[in-house]
Structures are given as C-alpha cells and as structure tokens.
mmCIF file of C-alpha atoms and ligand atoms in Angstrom:
data_model
loop_
_atom_site.group_PDB
_atom_site.id
_atom_site.type_symbol
_atom_site.label_atom_id
_atom_site.label_comp_id
_atom_site.label_asym_id
_atom_site.label_seq_id
_atom_site.Cartn_x
_atom_site.Cartn_y
_atom_site.Cartn_z
ATOM 1 C CA MET O 1 118.949 151.425 73.425
ATOM 2 C CA ILE O 2 117.486 148.571 75.489
ATOM 3 C CA GLU O 3 120.106 146.530 77.347
ATOM 4 C CA LEU O 4 119.933 143.313 79.344
ATOM 5 C CA ALA O 5 121.780 143.489 82.683
ATOM 6 C CA PHE O 6 121.757 139.838 83.685
ATOM 7 C CA SER O 7 121.859 139.180 87.442
ATOM 8 C CA ILE O 8 124.341 136.497 88.420
ATOM 9 C CA LEU O 9 122.482 136.000 91.717
ATOM 10 C CA ALA O 10 120.396 133.359 89.914
ATOM 11 C CA ALA O 11 123.383 131.720 88.171
ATOM 12 C CA ASP O 12 125.011 128.413 89.087
ATOM 13 C CA PHE O 13 127.948 129.679 91.155
ATOM 14 C CA ALA O 14 129.914 126.485 90.530
ATOM 15 C CA HIS O 15 129.913 127.361 86.806
ATOM 16 C CA LEU O 16 129.849 131.133 86.931
ATOM 17 C CA ALA O 17 132.282 131.766 84.074
ATOM 18 C CA ASP O 18 130.313 129.470 81.713
ATOM 19 C CA GLN O 19 127.011 131.041 82.737
ATOM 20 C CA ILE O 20 128.319 134.572 82.122
ATOM 21 C CA ALA O 21 129.712 133.570 78.735
ATOM 22 C CA ALA O 22 126.375 132.026 77.738
ATOM 23 C CA ALA O 23 124.327 135.088 78.754
ATOM 24 C CA GLU O 24 126.791 137.284 76.866
ATOM 25 C CA ARG O 25 126.451 135.140 73.718
ATOM 26 C CA GLY O 26 122.683 135.587 74.042
ATOM 27 C CA GLY O 27 123.069 139.378 73.888
ATOM 28 C CA GLY O 28 123.428 140.419 77.543
ATOM 29 C CA THR O 29 125.633 143.533 77.696
ATOM 30 C CA ILE O 30 125.868 144.299 81.440
ATOM 31 C CA ILE O 31 126.615 142.009 84.393
ATOM 32 C CA HIS O 32 124.410 142.899 87.362
ATOM 33 C CA VAL O 33 126.085 141.975 90.659
ATOM 34 C CA ASP O 34 123.709 141.831 93.653
ATOM 35 C CA VAL O 35 125.638 142.525 96.851
ATOM 36 C CA MET O 36 123.721 141.790 100.099
ATOM 37 C CA ASP O 37 124.964 142.189 103.652
ATOM 38 C CA GLY O 38 122.306 140.554 105.858
ATOM 39 C CA HIS O 39 121.526 143.957 107.430
ATOM 40 C CA PHE O 40 120.075 146.272 104.798
ATOM 41 C CA VAL O 41 118.332 143.227 103.313
ATOM 42 C CA PRO O 42 117.540 139.887 104.991
ATOM 43 C CA ASN O 43 119.966 137.859 102.879
ATOM 44 C CA ILE O 44 123.723 137.534 102.265
ATOM 45 C CA SER O 45 125.255 137.090 98.812
ATOM 46 C CA PHE O 46 128.791 138.099 97.801
ATOM 47 C CA GLY O 47 131.165 141.052 97.700
ATOM 48 C CA PRO O 48 134.376 142.448 96.203
ATOM 49 C CA PRO O 49 136.241 139.081 95.925
ATOM 50 C CA VAL O 50 133.598 137.812 93.485
ATOM 51 C CA VAL O 51 133.797 141.056 91.472
ATOM 52 C CA LYS O 52 137.575 140.636 91.353
ATOM 53 C CA ALA O 53 137.240 137.040 90.154
ATOM 54 C CA ILE O 54 134.814 137.961 87.353
ATOM 55 C CA ARG O 55 136.748 141.015 86.128
ATOM 56 C CA PRO O 56 139.358 139.160 84.041
ATOM 57 C CA ILE O 57 136.908 136.725 82.394
ATOM 58 C CA THR O 58 134.736 139.310 80.589
ATOM 59 C CA ARG O 59 134.852 142.748 79.008
ATOM 60 C CA LEU O 60 131.232 143.512 79.942
ATOM 61 C CA PRO O 61 130.695 146.313 82.468
ATOM 62 C CA LEU O 62 130.065 145.203 86.056
ATOM 63 C CA ASP O 63 127.000 146.927 87.525
ATOM 64 C CA CYS O 64 127.199 146.444 91.304
ATOM 65 C CA HIS O 65 123.902 146.862 93.146
ATOM 66 C CA LEU O 66 124.853 147.444 96.773
ATOM 67 C CA MET O 67 122.101 146.311 99.132
ATOM 68 C CA ILE O 68 124.264 147.138 102.132
ATOM 69 C CA GLU O 69 124.449 149.510 105.081
ATOM 70 C CA ASN O 70 127.207 152.126 105.011
ATOM 71 C CA PRO O 71 128.182 151.701 101.345
ATOM 72 C CA ASP O 72 130.814 154.473 101.616
ATOM 73 C CA ALA O 73 133.070 152.108 103.567
ATOM 74 C CA PHE O 74 133.192 149.600 100.692
ATOM 75 C CA ILE O 75 133.369 151.853 97.613
ATOM 76 C CA PRO O 76 137.210 151.775 97.462
ATOM 77 C CA ASP O 77 137.148 147.952 97.642
ATOM 78 C CA PHE O 78 134.681 147.686 94.764
ATOM 79 C CA ALA O 79 136.745 150.124 92.701
ATOM 80 C CA ALA O 80 139.906 148.099 93.341
ATOM 81 C CA ALA O 81 138.056 144.892 92.409
ATOM 82 C CA GLY O 82 137.137 146.329 88.985
ATOM 83 C CA ALA O 83 133.510 147.498 89.294
ATOM 84 C CA ASP O 84 132.327 149.888 86.550
ATOM 85 C CA MET O 85 129.022 151.099 87.996
ATOM 86 C CA ILE O 86 127.899 151.270 91.611
ATOM 87 C CA GLY O 87 124.269 151.628 92.634
ATOM 88 C CA VAL O 88 123.523 152.670 96.216
ATOM 89 C CA HIS O 89 120.136 152.686 97.890
ATOM 90 C CA GLN O 90 118.669 156.085 98.706
ATOM 91 C CA GLU O 91 117.367 154.447 101.909
ATOM 92 C CA ALA O 92 120.887 153.390 103.002
ATOM 93 C CA CYS O 93 122.588 156.764 102.438
ATOM 94 C CA ARG O 94 122.297 159.558 104.981
ATOM 95 C CA HIS O 95 124.453 161.749 102.727
ATOM 96 C CA LEU O 96 123.444 160.499 99.290
ATOM 97 C CA HIS O 97 125.075 163.370 97.384
ATOM 98 C CA ARG O 98 128.414 162.688 99.097
ATOM 99 C CA THR O 99 128.202 158.949 98.411
ATOM 100 C CA LEU O 100 127.468 159.456 94.702
ATOM 101 C CA GLN O 101 130.394 161.874 94.473
ATOM 102 C CA LEU O 102 132.631 159.322 96.213
ATOM 103 C CA ILE O 103 131.719 156.704 93.591
ATOM 104 C CA ALA O 104 132.587 159.146 90.786
ATOM 105 C CA ASP O 105 135.837 160.119 92.535
ATOM 106 C CA HIS O 106 136.833 156.437 92.404
ATOM 107 C CA GLY O 107 136.388 156.403 88.627
ATOM 108 C CA MET O 108 133.075 154.510 88.562
ATOM 109 C CA ARG O 109 129.638 155.510 87.254
ATOM 110 C CA PRO O 110 127.266 156.359 90.112
ATOM 111 C CA ALA O 111 123.686 155.157 90.310
ATOM 112 C CA VAL O 112 120.917 155.517 92.852
ATOM 113 C CA VAL O 113 118.397 152.810 93.717
ATOM 114 C CA ILE O 114 114.903 153.209 95.206
ATOM 115 C CA ASN O 115 112.821 150.603 97.010
ATOM 116 C CA PRO O 116 109.147 150.185 96.123
ATOM 117 C CA ALA O 117 108.092 152.443 99.044
ATOM 118 C CA THR O 118 110.458 155.312 98.135
ATOM 119 C CA PRO O 119 109.155 158.102 95.890
ATOM 120 C CA VAL O 120 110.932 159.328 92.765
ATOM 121 C CA GLU O 121 110.664 162.907 94.088
ATOM 122 C CA SER O 122 113.314 162.100 96.706
ATOM 123 C CA LEU O 123 115.899 161.913 93.892
ATOM 124 C CA VAL O 124 115.328 165.145 91.989
ATOM 125 C CA GLU O 125 118.404 166.953 93.373
ATOM 126 C CA VAL O 126 120.811 164.123 92.546
ATOM 127 C CA LEU O 127 119.518 163.192 89.082
ATOM 128 C CA PRO O 128 122.177 165.358 87.338
ATOM 129 C CA MET O 129 124.912 163.270 89.065
ATOM 130 C CA VAL O 130 123.858 159.741 88.148
ATOM 131 C CA HIS O 131 124.554 157.425 85.251
ATOM 132 C CA HIS O 132 121.303 155.609 85.984
ATOM 133 C CA VAL O 133 118.412 155.318 88.413
ATOM 134 C CA LEU O 134 117.444 151.803 89.452
ATOM 135 C CA VAL O 135 113.757 151.359 90.230
ATOM 136 C CA MET O 136 113.173 148.260 92.357
ATOM 137 C CA SER O 137 110.113 146.335 91.210
ATOM 138 C CA VAL O 138 110.357 143.945 94.197
ATOM 139 C CA ASN O 139 111.482 144.500 97.779
ATOM 140 C CA PRO O 140 115.190 143.730 97.551
ATOM 141 C CA GLY O 141 116.821 140.679 99.108
ATOM 142 C CA PHE O 142 115.831 137.725 96.949
ATOM 143 C CA GLY O 143 115.625 136.672 93.335
ATOM 144 C CA GLY O 144 112.515 135.061 91.890
ATOM 145 C CA GLN O 145 109.913 137.405 93.419
ATOM 146 C CA LYS O 146 106.750 138.690 91.803
ATOM 147 C CA PHE O 147 106.880 141.994 89.892
ATOM 148 C CA LEU O 148 105.169 144.937 91.664
ATOM 149 C CA PRO O 149 103.248 147.016 89.070
ATOM 150 C CA LEU O 150 103.706 150.208 91.115
ATOM 151 C CA ALA O 151 107.155 150.402 89.492
ATOM 152 C CA LEU O 152 105.559 151.354 86.163
ATOM 153 C CA ASP O 153 104.358 154.802 87.250
ATOM 154 C CA LYS O 154 107.755 155.482 88.814
ATOM 155 C CA ILE O 155 109.576 154.614 85.574
ATOM 156 C CA ASP O 156 107.169 156.781 83.614
ATOM 157 C CA HIS O 157 107.662 159.666 86.069
ATOM 158 C CA LEU O 158 111.456 159.363 85.801
ATOM 159 C CA ALA O 159 111.256 159.403 82.007
ATOM 160 C CA ASP O 160 109.225 162.640 82.246
ATOM 161 C CA LEU O 161 111.755 164.188 84.648
ATOM 162 C CA ARG O 162 114.609 163.194 82.366
ATOM 163 C CA ARG O 163 112.940 165.023 79.486
ATOM 164 C CA GLU O 164 111.907 168.071 81.533
ATOM 165 C CA MET O 165 115.336 168.450 83.165
ATOM 166 C CA GLY O 166 117.232 167.855 79.896
ATOM 167 C CA LEU O 167 119.242 164.946 81.377
ATOM 168 C CA ASN O 168 120.313 161.637 79.913
ATOM 169 C CA PHE O 169 120.530 159.243 82.856
ATOM 170 C CA ARG O 170 119.352 155.730 82.104
ATOM 171 C CA ILE O 171 116.426 154.021 83.803
ATOM 172 C CA GLU O 172 117.076 150.533 85.151
ATOM 173 C CA VAL O 173 114.424 148.214 86.594
ATOM 174 C CA ASP O 174 115.066 145.186 88.778
ATOM 175 C CA GLY O 175 112.903 142.404 90.171
ATOM 176 C CA GLY O 176 110.457 140.001 88.557
ATOM 177 C CA ILE O 177 111.372 141.064 85.008
ATOM 178 C CA ALA O 178 110.476 138.185 82.700
ATOM 179 C CA HIS O 179 108.508 137.466 79.546
ATOM 180 C CA ASP O 180 105.192 138.529 81.055
ATOM 181 C CA THR O 181 106.438 141.862 82.477
ATOM 182 C CA VAL O 182 109.180 143.011 80.131
ATOM 183 C CA ALA O 183 106.884 144.774 77.634
ATOM 184 C CA SER O 184 105.272 146.959 80.296
ATOM 185 C CA VAL O 185 108.574 148.220 81.735
ATOM 186 C CA VAL O 186 110.038 148.949 78.300
ATOM 187 C CA GLN O 187 106.910 150.854 77.288
ATOM 188 C CA ALA O 188 107.044 152.847 80.550
ATOM 189 C CA GLY O 189 110.592 153.977 79.629
ATOM 190 C CA ALA O 190 113.079 151.549 81.214
ATOM 191 C CA ASP O 191 116.213 150.953 79.142
ATOM 192 C CA MET O 192 118.419 148.800 81.420
ATOM 193 C CA LEU O 193 116.559 145.605 82.257
ATOM 194 C CA VAL O 194 117.795 143.450 85.121
ATOM 195 C CA ALA O 195 116.801 139.799 84.944
ATOM 196 C CA GLY O 196 118.055 136.906 87.040
ATOM 197 C CA SER O 197 115.750 133.921 87.228
ATOM 198 C CA ALA O 198 114.319 134.616 83.750
ATOM 199 C CA ILE O 199 117.817 134.104 82.328
ATOM 200 C CA PHE O 200 119.390 131.456 84.579
ATOM 201 C CA SER O 201 116.623 129.248 85.966
ATOM 202 C CA ALA O 202 114.377 128.526 83.055
ATOM 203 C CA GLY O 203 115.600 125.009 82.233
ATOM 204 C CA GLN O 204 117.150 126.260 78.977
ATOM 205 C CA SER O 205 120.617 127.620 78.303
ATOM 206 C CA ALA O 206 121.262 131.190 79.405
ATOM 207 C CA GLU O 207 122.147 131.957 75.777
ATOM 208 C CA GLN O 208 118.660 130.974 74.591
ATOM 209 C CA THR O 209 116.803 132.673 77.428
ATOM 210 C CA ALA O 210 118.782 135.909 77.054
ATOM 211 C CA ARG O 211 118.158 135.976 73.312
ATOM 212 C CA ALA O 212 114.416 135.381 73.696
ATOM 213 C CA PHE O 213 114.220 137.993 76.453
ATOM 214 C CA LEU O 214 115.826 140.650 74.260
ATOM 215 C CA VAL O 215 113.590 139.802 71.298
ATOM 216 C CA ALA O 216 110.534 140.343 73.545
ATOM 217 C CA ALA O 217 111.957 143.591 74.977
ATOM 218 C CA ARG O 218 112.776 145.082 71.588
ATOM 219 C CA ALA O 219 109.442 144.030 70.118
ATOM 220 C CA ALA O 220 107.696 145.923 72.934
ATOM 221 C CA LEU O 221 109.729 149.012 72.107
ATOM 222 C CA SER O 222 108.817 148.926 68.439
ATOM 223 C CA VAL O 223 105.142 148.759 69.399
ATOM 224 C CA GLY O 224 105.766 152.037 71.217
ATOM 225 C CA GLU O 225 103.776 153.842 73.883
ATOM 226 C CA PRO O 226 100.275 152.455 74.373
ATOM 227 C CA VAL O 227 97.684 154.758 72.818
ATOM 228 C CA ALA O 228 95.315 156.353 75.362
ATOM 229 C CA GLU O 229 91.763 154.994 75.379
ATOM 230 C CA PRO O 230 89.318 157.442 73.755
ATOM 231 C CA SER O 231 87.049 158.952 76.416
HETATM 232 C C1 DX5 K 301 116.761 141.490 94.267
HETATM 233 C C2 DX5 K 301 117.934 141.727 93.332
HETATM 234 C C3 DX5 K 301 117.614 141.413 91.922
HETATM 235 C C4 DX5 K 301 117.291 139.974 91.668
HETATM 236 C C5 DX5 K 301 116.528 139.858 90.388
HETATM 237 O O1 DX5 K 301 117.114 141.886 95.546
HETATM 238 O O2 DX5 K 301 118.334 143.073 93.387
HETATM 239 O O3 DX5 K 301 118.656 141.852 91.045
HETATM 240 O O4 DX5 K 301 118.410 139.162 91.624
HETATM 241 O O5 DX5 K 301 116.095 138.559 90.278
HETATM 242 P P1 DX5 K 301 114.814 138.144 89.449
HETATM 243 O O6 DX5 K 301 115.039 138.569 88.045
HETATM 244 O O7 DX5 K 301 114.775 136.675 89.650
HETATM 245 O O8 DX5 K 301 113.639 138.858 90.088
HETATM 246 ZN ZN1 ZN K 302 119.720 143.887 91.778
#
C-alpha cells in the first residue's frame, strides 16, 4: 500500500492544525515530523513540544525523522510526547542496534535513515529490527531541494533485500518528491512517500495537492515495473 507521509516542515506553522487537517482530508495517512538540531544538519526546526501539541489534534501516526546528534538522549522525550515512529540516521548512531532497540523499548516503531552518500549494505544486520528504512533523496537539512536520482537504485536494492531476506519492512523516501519524481520512486519500490513542499507550498489547498499527489503515485504503481529494453 502506498502512503503519503506529509512533512509539516513546509506547512504554515501559524495554522498547523488546519494544514494537518487539510492534508489528512486529501488522503495523507502519516505525519512526517522533521526534527533538526543545527549540528547533525545545518538547520534548526522543532522538537518534542511540537509533537506533544500535535498529538491531541489528530489520530494519524507521527513519524519523527530525527536529524540530530545523540538521538538516544531524546528518545524518552519523543515517546512521552506521543511519537509513533522514530527514524534515526545511521550516520548519527555509533551503536545503531542499541538505539533501534531503545526506540522499540519505548513502545515506538524503529526506523533507520540513510543519507545519499551512505550505502544500503551498511544496514543489512539491522533490517530485521526496523519498521521502515528511510532513503534520503536529498542531503537532509532543508525542504524544497532537488531530488537526487541515486536514491532509485538504493530503493530498488532494498526491495530486493526485503524479498531475499523474507522481511516486511517498509521503504520510505524523502526529499524532492513531487509530481515529476513520484512515479520513479514508486516503481523502484518505495511505499511511504514523504512530501513537504509538494503538499504545502503549491499555491493550492493541501487537500487538493495531497489528493493529486496520491492519484499520481497510485497510477505509477498500476503501470508497474518498467519493462527492460530488448537488447
Ligand atoms: C529534509 C527533510 C524532508 C523535507 C522534505 O531534510 O527530511 O522531510 O522536509 O521536503 P520536500 O518535500 O520539500 O523536499
Ligand atoms: Zn524528513
């Protein structure tokens, strides 16, 4: 099942509850919360108090993407604030296995995130522990960047590993996902699509943009895998 995880980083923070409600009416089923600390990435966003404020206004799961150093120190705070899923960067975790276990021990679904320069192979040992793998298709830190096509091979590789290893983790992709890139990531095997500016900064309502985005994503799926060129 293809799901839209809309990123509130691109929303109008002065009207966050309305923006979330609109994206949900348009078919978004996961709220993607981009947490940045000014150290792991060159930008600062928001943290557990914003998660806590959103929790009572929606039933959608809160997917917290931690772009922070030392995520272990903040996992209890995110759990207390009401997060459902926590994604930590492979590059930020010296003891990745321990961190993923800590997330699970706090009753949340663990996920691992890889930057564009990090290979899928570095995750093989932890794949049985995760709810999803998040493949970054931009260098993290900012919304509105251009999609990096190198993400496609990584998604495809993860889909192969999932099959070969008999696992059922989901494959999430994040960064530059919009009308012109959504078909390629869906066809490569992604099933949790993060989109921020495509949903919240398009000059239309988030309900309309979310609906159109999902129509395009599902149409790409029904077309199926591209057929190999005859040699
Ligand atoms: C980037 C964040 C993304 C970002 C996506 O560091 O992790 O979730 O908000 O924004 P768009 O969809 O605008 O690329
Ligand atoms: Zn993100």
